[in-house]
XYZ file of C-alpha atoms in Angstrom:
561
model
C 13.999 -16.711 7.783
C 10.177 -15.926 7.797
C 7.806 -18.299 6.233
C 3.931 -18.280 6.073
C 2.413 -20.778 7.712
C -1.501 -20.123 7.244
C -3.608 -17.736 5.009
C -7.095 -16.897 4.332
C -8.888 -15.530 1.071
C -12.628 -14.382 1.897
C -14.671 -13.269 -0.981
C -17.649 -13.942 -3.004
C -16.215 -16.925 -4.445
C -15.589 -18.469 -1.072
C -14.475 -18.277 2.496
C -11.191 -20.219 2.526
C -8.395 -20.277 0.522
C -9.002 -23.925 -0.703
C -12.790 -22.700 -1.845
C -11.610 -19.991 -3.889
C -8.366 -21.545 -5.504
C -10.831 -24.190 -6.362
C -13.436 -21.828 -8.065
C -10.912 -19.703 -9.815
C -9.534 -23.413 -11.146
C -12.612 -23.896 -12.888
C -13.018 -20.264 -14.371
C -15.186 -18.697 -11.796
C -15.928 -15.280 -11.073
C -17.054 -12.669 -8.430
C -17.472 -9.986 -11.024
C -20.987 -8.404 -11.613
C -21.856 -8.321 -15.606
C -24.117 -6.187 -15.076
C -22.407 -3.141 -14.249
C -18.708 -4.418 -13.733
C -18.004 -4.389 -10.418
C -17.757 -7.043 -8.076
C -20.170 -9.187 -6.639
C -21.155 -7.796 -2.607
C -20.759 -9.484 -0.017
C -21.940 -9.583 3.812
C -20.782 -10.695 7.043
C -23.492 -12.821 8.438
C -22.229 -11.913 11.817
C -22.162 -8.030 10.750
C -23.782 -5.285 12.677
C -24.774 -2.684 9.527
C -22.384 0.052 11.027
C -19.372 -2.428 10.666
C -19.102 -4.967 7.547
C -15.514 -3.651 7.173
C -14.098 -4.718 10.413
C -16.313 -7.862 10.854
C -14.694 -8.915 7.486
C -11.285 -8.739 8.930
C -12.214 -10.335 11.967
C -13.634 -13.138 9.845
C -10.526 -13.697 7.706
C -7.942 -13.807 10.441
C -10.109 -16.118 12.684
C -10.126 -18.749 9.542
C -6.387 -18.213 8.720
C -5.385 -18.784 12.688
C -8.029 -21.043 14.472
C -5.361 -24.371 13.878
C -2.199 -22.668 14.744
C -0.420 -23.054 17.713
C -0.227 -19.391 18.412
C -1.658 -16.945 21.095
C -3.022 -13.858 19.446
C -2.023 -12.066 22.779
C 1.637 -12.624 22.598
C 3.750 -9.574 22.691
C 5.699 -10.968 20.326
C 2.979 -10.750 17.423
C 1.823 -7.838 15.285
C -1.370 -7.314 14.119
C -0.790 -5.487 10.248
C -3.880 -3.985 8.518
C -3.812 -3.269 4.878
C -6.742 -0.836 3.486
C -7.058 1.857 1.260
C -10.820 3.435 2.842
C -11.585 0.973 5.747
C -14.629 2.311 7.224
C -15.204 5.367 4.502
C -18.484 4.257 3.701
C -20.179 5.617 6.906
C -18.306 8.993 5.935
C -21.799 11.384 6.507
C -23.967 8.969 8.053
C -25.543 10.226 11.030
C -24.426 7.507 12.829
C -21.303 7.576 12.738
C -19.001 8.199 15.287
C -15.942 10.147 14.441
C -13.463 6.670 15.529
C -15.820 4.756 13.238
C -13.993 6.555 10.419
C -10.284 6.325 11.380
C -8.431 3.494 10.230
C -6.266 3.057 12.808
C -9.274 2.980 15.638
C -10.650 0.498 13.326
C -7.661 -1.092 13.292
C -7.428 -1.168 17.216
C -11.048 -2.284 17.708
C -10.459 -5.086 15.303
C -6.984 -5.888 17.201
C -9.316 -6.022 20.727
C -11.914 -8.105 19.216
C -8.979 -10.690 18.400
C -6.960 -10.854 21.489
C -4.500 -9.137 19.917
C -2.647 -6.679 23.106
C -0.213 -5.118 20.499
C -0.741 -1.935 18.751
C -1.685 -2.228 15.304
C -0.263 -0.748 12.140
C -2.315 0.317 9.203
C -0.484 0.243 5.803
C -2.462 3.116 3.704
C -0.458 2.703 0.261
C -3.128 2.947 -2.444
C -3.220 -0.417 -4.427
C 0.135 -1.069 -3.182
C -1.322 -1.191 0.422
C -1.552 -5.279 0.495
C 2.073 -5.985 -0.701
C 3.406 -3.166 1.399
C 1.540 -4.824 4.907
C 3.749 -7.995 4.068
C 7.081 -6.508 3.051
C 6.310 -4.332 6.541
C 5.578 -7.366 8.232
C 8.865 -9.564 7.132
C 11.227 -6.238 7.896
C 9.990 -5.961 11.529
C 10.434 -9.309 12.329
C 14.254 -9.234 10.420
C 14.751 -6.422 12.954
C 13.869 -8.898 15.533
C 10.915 -6.718 16.823
C 8.360 -9.528 16.883
C 7.991 -13.370 15.859
C 4.930 -13.383 15.069
C 2.633 -11.411 12.428
C -0.700 -11.503 11.104
C -1.334 -9.616 7.735
C -4.972 -9.136 6.885
C -6.032 -6.889 3.562
C -9.821 -5.801 3.106
C -11.927 -3.176 1.499
C -15.501 -3.149 0.637
C -17.157 -1.588 -1.690
C -19.453 1.826 -1.629
C -20.551 5.073 -3.591
C -17.735 6.944 -2.147
C -15.325 4.261 -3.562
C -17.306 3.168 -6.909
C -18.369 7.127 -7.996
C -14.394 8.135 -7.817
C -12.840 5.220 -10.072
C -15.721 6.408 -12.210
C -14.939 9.857 -12.719
C -11.297 8.904 -13.415
C -13.022 6.926 -16.403
C -11.266 3.968 -15.031
C -14.317 1.509 -14.636
C -15.383 -0.627 -17.302
C -19.001 -1.773 -18.111
C -17.965 -5.059 -18.836
C -15.337 -7.800 -17.437
C -12.117 -6.797 -17.682
C -9.752 -7.853 -19.846
C -5.670 -7.608 -18.163
C -3.350 -7.321 -20.745
C -5.944 -7.220 -24.058
C -5.804 -4.826 -26.633
C -9.726 -4.610 -26.272
C -9.239 -4.075 -22.657
C -11.418 -0.880 -21.346
C -10.674 -0.521 -18.032
C -10.998 -2.300 -14.241
C -13.315 -4.040 -12.276
C -14.001 -3.394 -8.606
C -14.132 -5.936 -6.406
C -14.069 -6.488 -2.518
C -12.577 -8.920 0.081
C -10.496 -9.910 2.967
C -7.456 -11.603 3.129
C -4.662 -12.946 5.622
C -1.131 -13.974 5.507
C -0.008 -15.605 8.908
C 4.005 -15.115 8.546
C 6.596 -16.986 11.183
C 9.950 -17.259 12.250
C 9.292 -20.847 12.981
C 8.132 -23.039 9.824
C 5.624 -24.964 12.620
C 6.391 -27.946 11.356
C 6.187 -27.792 7.631
C 9.291 -29.207 5.779
C 8.645 -27.422 2.446
C 7.260 -24.180 3.423
C 6.626 -20.747 1.234
C 9.483 -18.047 2.560
C 9.031 -14.214 1.672
C 12.070 -13.220 -0.174
C 13.302 -9.747 -0.814
C 10.136 -6.966 -0.482
C 11.020 -3.552 -2.193
C 8.928 -0.097 -3.093
C 9.868 2.619 -5.334
C 8.419 5.590 -6.430
C 7.910 6.586 -10.123
C 8.408 10.429 -9.371
C 6.075 10.933 -11.688
C 2.382 11.698 -11.251
C 0.153 10.870 -8.209
C -2.103 9.208 -10.501
C -0.914 8.090 -13.884
C 1.643 5.451 -13.971
C 5.270 6.174 -15.403
C 5.872 5.612 -19.158
C 9.273 4.458 -18.581
C 8.129 2.475 -15.685
C 10.746 3.800 -13.605
C 9.928 2.501 -10.263
C 8.453 -0.830 -11.068
C 11.360 -1.739 -12.991
C 13.564 -0.374 -10.161
C 11.434 -2.559 -7.594
C 11.587 -5.588 -10.158
C 15.592 -6.076 -10.194
C 16.091 -5.066 -6.638
C 13.546 -7.712 -5.004
C 15.155 -10.458 -8.034
C 18.842 -9.342 -7.221
C 20.981 -12.391 -7.971
C 17.895 -14.552 -8.944
C 18.080 -16.401 -12.372
C 14.778 -16.044 -14.584
C 14.749 -19.274 -15.558
C 14.169 -20.140 -11.970
C 10.817 -18.286 -11.553
C 7.599 -19.759 -12.734
C 5.932 -16.644 -13.175
C 5.174 -12.960 -12.186
C 1.680 -12.109 -10.781
C 1.370 -8.640 -11.974
C -1.528 -6.124 -11.048
C -2.560 -6.486 -14.236
C -5.813 -4.198 -13.827
C -6.957 -3.747 -17.431
C -6.410 -0.252 -17.511
C -4.666 0.971 -20.831
C -1.973 2.709 -19.288
C -1.087 0.645 -15.969
C -1.177 -2.539 -18.433
C 1.607 -0.836 -20.342
C 3.528 -0.171 -17.715
C 4.105 -2.915 -16.234
C 4.729 -4.592 -19.888
C 7.458 -2.253 -19.792
C 8.803 -3.135 -16.373
C 8.802 -7.111 -16.968
C 10.813 -6.179 -20.459
C 12.798 -3.911 -18.683
C 13.917 -6.146 -16.123
C 14.524 -9.357 -18.224
C 11.578 -11.234 -17.549
C 10.181 -11.209 -21.234
C 10.725 -15.074 -21.474
C 8.741 -15.618 -17.723
C 4.660 -16.725 -17.464
C 2.872 -14.125 -16.540
C -0.538 -13.574 -15.253
C -3.089 -11.373 -13.386
C -5.809 -12.188 -11.127
C -8.135 -9.148 -11.903
C -10.380 -11.457 -14.008
C -11.406 -13.352 -11.362
C -12.281 -10.687 -8.254
C -11.800 -7.489 -10.196
C -9.590 -4.910 -8.397
C -9.888 -5.686 -4.687
C -7.678 -2.248 -2.944
C -6.063 -2.981 0.205
C -6.813 -6.681 -0.490
C -5.246 -7.137 -3.991
C -1.393 -7.904 -2.925
C -1.996 -10.213 -0.005
C -5.376 -11.928 -2.156
C -2.708 -12.602 -5.216
C -0.287 -13.369 -3.327
C -1.601 -16.664 -1.380
C -3.761 -17.440 -4.244
C -0.407 -17.944 -6.480
C 1.185 -19.800 -3.533
C -1.705 -22.098 -3.503
C -1.971 -22.625 -6.856
C 1.641 -23.132 -7.421
C 1.570 -25.550 -4.969
C -0.593 -27.709 -7.356
C 1.562 -26.649 -10.268
C -0.324 -24.223 -11.564
C -0.122 -20.998 -13.329
C -3.452 -19.771 -13.466
C -4.598 -17.925 -16.733
C -5.647 -14.475 -16.986
C -9.292 -14.297 -17.413
C -10.715 -12.400 -20.152
C -7.416 -12.224 -21.875
C -6.900 -13.150 -25.831
C -4.962 -10.779 -27.497
C -1.768 -9.279 -26.334
C -2.200 -5.093 -26.712
C 0.791 -3.775 -24.867
C 4.099 -3.329 -26.232
C 6.065 -4.943 -23.789
C 7.835 -8.517 -24.330
C 5.394 -10.576 -21.749
C 3.971 -14.180 -22.093
C 0.211 -14.024 -21.235
C -2.182 -16.680 -21.375
C -5.562 -17.367 -20.685
C -5.524 -20.761 -19.777
C -3.406 -22.570 -16.722
C -0.729 -23.526 -17.735
C 1.489 -26.293 -15.789
C 4.840 -25.693 -13.858
C 7.451 -27.409 -11.691
C 9.116 -23.992 -10.434
C 7.580 -22.838 -7.218
C 9.416 -19.288 -6.825
C 7.615 -16.183 -8.531
C 7.612 -12.293 -8.384
C 4.249 -10.447 -7.301
C 4.906 -7.281 -8.525
C 1.775 -4.271 -8.082
C 1.296 -0.359 -8.673
C -1.230 2.415 -7.293
C -1.645 6.189 -7.071
C 0.873 8.234 -5.498
C 3.470 6.757 -7.913
C 4.108 3.897 -5.260
C 5.304 0.535 -7.159
C 6.063 -2.869 -5.061
C 7.554 -6.104 -5.784
C 8.100 -9.514 -3.447
C 10.136 -12.256 -4.164
C 8.257 -15.571 -3.039
C 9.734 -19.257 -2.770
C 9.672 -22.572 -1.187
C 12.380 -23.660 0.893
C 13.507 -26.962 1.945
C 13.648 -26.079 6.318
C 16.965 -27.027 7.292
C 18.676 -27.315 3.878
C 21.351 -23.987 5.267
C 19.665 -22.062 2.068
C 20.160 -18.253 2.617
C 17.595 -15.815 4.548
C 15.730 -14.137 1.311
C 14.874 -11.094 3.333
C 17.596 -8.418 3.859
C 19.552 -8.214 6.583
C 18.758 -5.253 8.797
C 21.140 -3.064 9.793
C 23.434 -3.244 12.803
C 21.026 -2.621 16.055
C 24.159 -0.938 17.564
C 24.395 1.635 14.982
C 21.196 3.123 14.923
C 19.940 5.840 12.410
C 20.939 9.574 13.879
C 17.877 12.412 13.518
C 19.285 15.350 11.356
C 17.011 18.413 11.086
C 13.664 18.506 12.047
C 10.572 20.571 10.743
C 7.487 21.302 12.579
C 3.784 23.096 11.774
C 1.350 23.755 13.929
C -1.758 25.782 12.815
C -0.104 28.823 14.832
C 3.309 28.702 14.515
C 6.646 27.011 12.808
C 10.106 25.520 13.837
C 13.039 24.520 12.035
C 15.610 22.877 13.972
C 13.746 24.364 17.177
C 14.010 28.026 16.036
C 10.576 29.828 15.152
C 10.749 31.329 11.697
C 8.413 34.043 10.585
C 5.248 33.807 9.018
C 1.322 35.001 8.952
C -2.250 34.078 9.784
C -2.948 30.830 10.889
C -4.691 27.086 10.050
C -4.533 27.275 6.167
C -3.801 30.663 5.872
C -0.388 30.360 7.574
C 0.259 26.981 5.020
C -0.275 29.484 1.851
C 2.070 32.361 3.263
C 4.630 29.695 3.739
C 4.669 28.715 0.530
C 4.671 32.485 -1.155
C 7.551 33.377 1.641
C 9.756 30.554 1.500
C 8.906 28.447 -1.858
C 6.360 30.067 -4.608
C 8.176 28.202 -7.266
C 5.399 25.055 -7.458
C 2.057 26.435 -8.670
C 0.816 22.490 -8.277
C 0.805 23.400 -4.687
C -2.811 25.133 -5.158
C -4.106 21.637 -6.681
C -3.106 19.843 -3.441
C -5.792 18.972 -0.680
C -4.815 20.518 2.844
C -2.767 17.165 3.840
C -0.083 17.513 0.873
C 0.415 21.274 1.151
C 0.726 20.938 4.666
C 3.533 17.991 4.120
C 4.679 19.976 0.475
C 5.202 22.993 2.682
C 7.184 20.811 5.645
C 9.493 19.155 3.049
C 10.556 21.768 1.857
C 11.571 23.838 4.640
C 13.021 20.349 5.494
C 15.504 20.183 2.755
C 16.091 24.004 2.651
C 17.493 23.343 6.707
C 19.346 20.191 5.210
C 20.806 22.361 2.702
C 21.829 20.166 0.491
C 21.457 19.859 -3.489
C 17.725 18.881 -4.096
C 18.157 15.618 -6.212
C 21.621 14.534 -4.628
C 19.818 11.749 -2.808
C 16.665 10.472 -4.924
C 17.423 7.036 -5.656
C 18.552 6.661 -1.597
C 16.158 8.809 0.081
C 12.695 7.636 1.465
C 9.722 9.077 2.419
C 8.004 7.825 5.129
C 4.818 8.980 7.326
C 2.678 8.903 9.980
C -0.519 9.973 11.057
C -3.914 9.192 12.904
C -7.141 10.898 10.709
C -5.734 9.850 7.378
C -7.172 11.989 4.659
C -10.143 12.705 6.803
C -10.117 16.272 5.120
C -10.290 14.918 1.693
C -12.620 12.509 2.272
C -15.435 15.296 3.227
C -14.692 17.312 0.503
C -14.876 14.790 -1.847
C -18.234 13.304 -0.416
C -19.755 16.918 -0.603
C -19.068 16.186 -4.651
C -21.379 13.008 -4.645
C -24.095 14.237 -1.946
C -26.727 15.669 -3.566
C -28.749 12.863 -6.131
C -29.200 16.377 -7.746
C -26.269 18.146 -7.862
C -24.061 14.943 -8.253
C -20.254 15.473 -9.861
C -18.067 12.988 -8.615
C -14.262 15.111 -8.991
C -11.098 13.051 -9.507
C -9.368 15.924 -8.730
C -10.785 15.952 -4.971
C -10.985 11.832 -5.401
C -7.082 11.316 -5.855
C -6.404 13.153 -2.858
C -8.950 10.739 -0.169
C -5.842 8.639 -0.186
C -3.380 10.036 2.380
C -0.098 8.072 0.423
C -0.445 11.168 -2.066
C 1.445 13.314 -0.109
C 4.114 10.531 -0.429
C 3.775 10.871 -4.170
C 4.016 14.750 -4.527
C 7.108 14.828 -2.575
C 8.569 12.247 -4.333
C 7.299 13.974 -7.457
C 9.085 17.530 -6.423
C 12.142 15.897 -5.858
C 12.618 13.185 -8.447
C 12.534 10.555 -5.556
C 12.484 7.327 -7.011
C 12.988 5.470 -3.680
C 10.500 4.393 -0.849
C 6.921 5.749 0.110
C 5.320 4.807 2.417
C 2.294 5.848 4.554
C 1.118 4.056 7.759
C -1.838 4.965 10.162
C -1.794 4.481 14.017
C -4.781 4.982 16.432
C -2.598 7.250 18.387
C 1.136 8.951 18.274
C 3.262 6.435 19.296
C 7.019 7.072 19.048
C 8.041 3.515 19.850
C 5.758 1.993 17.011
C 6.890 4.936 14.412
C 10.906 4.021 15.424
C 9.849 0.479 14.675
C 8.683 1.084 11.215
C 11.801 3.792 10.588
C 14.488 1.183 11.236
C 12.408 -1.656 9.571
C 12.425 0.473 6.321
C 16.490 0.606 6.680
C 16.516 -3.311 5.974
C 16.161 -1.864 2.336
C 19.793 -1.520 1.347
C 19.397 0.929 -1.244
C 17.585 3.485 1.430
C 20.374 5.495 2.678
C 18.318 8.453 4.327
C 14.477 8.647 5.065
C 12.499 11.661 5.019
C 10.420 10.965 7.847
C 7.492 11.764 10.858
C 3.752 12.733 11.735
C 2.142 14.253 9.502
C -1.852 14.941 10.585
C -4.658 16.879 9.393
C -7.898 16.986 10.547
C -9.440 19.937 9.079
C -7.977 23.947 8.190
C -7.556 24.922 12.140
C -6.284 21.528 13.118
C -3.454 20.113 11.695
C 0.334 19.273 12.883
C 3.776 18.606 11.046
C 6.362 17.011 12.406
C 9.135 15.639 9.883
C 12.725 15.262 10.377
C 15.926 13.371 8.229
C 17.458 9.973 9.524
C 20.206 8.665 7.761
C 21.551 5.363 7.681
C 25.151 5.685 9.322
């Protein structure tokens, strides 16, 4: 069983979980009512170029300082959840390339904390924080680690705020989740940490991490499924045999955007949770991006410890079609189990079941058991693409051109029936072409495994090529044209969404960033992904793209048998 043994929330409302909880209970809000965005806050020990990293370090230190653990243990993993890390430094003359890579940022943080194992960055858009908790619990379930320190963080900068504004998603007024008068989200920033352990460390009634599930809509890279396909699947699997009557609540994403709130209401209804109280915490913090999934899970735990279901700040009258019970006021409850639900760009949806357990009462482990370690997944079929050559199952195939031109030639020669290719950023084009060649090599009906196939990719450079392209649209104040079509591709997990849409995949899609290519870490994460009992096969591998002449795809199929 995996237990929560410590946590921290660092935000404009406070520097500890308790300070944040008390502020929220009293109705406090971190939102800046002038422009609808979250208040900025700075770390007192931050240098100008590493506010993001210092905030993560502060949050982790606050969460772990009273724990009897060794951060340098080889049995401890540090997982960082973020959407854009230090992207605010992009274009700065003082920013070295290593500052812009989330994997290398995670390594610097790990070094400052004294963590000796290789860090892992989860970059799954808005669901990153919950994805990170799910990954941590899985890695521990497989026996790879005994402890996990999971921190989610993002800080606001013009790159991020201009992008969401270009999507017409930001409200100039305080957000109103699930309300009929909602006009959009507010953006916020925070760092939140949760420490997980196989040992409850003396707690008699600890929080246990239950089944965590990630499912893709297979519908659109920036709009949620109208039928709530992925979120419904995630909720149903996460709940398992749990009776809805035993749930205290559903903590929803609740961004206050028109279609996301509507989609969540449909998913909650389809999962037969219409009688379970639902809340959103965005009215207190705004959307804190990579921190959201962790912050909202931790704060919900703290509130339920006090037998309180926090009210949805800004809510007045229901404005969604689904049957959901939302209240602006706090409610009391004696129940403890809850579900955290979150969705994001790239079609990703994640759900996590959490409950108090009486340690030693023989309760079953809430985390799905890992696959038999002696029955390791097999690699089947492989595609490798460099700027100058392409191999499929070890054999070079005919192609023309180099760099970006090579990818276009591959598309025209071997695919040619998916014009959306020309709208994609370079990382997505690379992944798309590699996936098409891989599926052709596999020789199966394209949609035969649309439910049981995961797409799990790794890289080092995140989405740096798309980031630079988007920056050009906002660099010049006299030619300021933030491009929504460019901005959405500044999330590296969008490529997994593109592959899911093309192939109608509704299984897990996840994207991880490493300080460097490390096959041992990659194998551990792949193995952990098969903890999901519905994942029967996986399209996976390395997919990195620095620029038009420097990229690498090494994709292959793994089967859980």
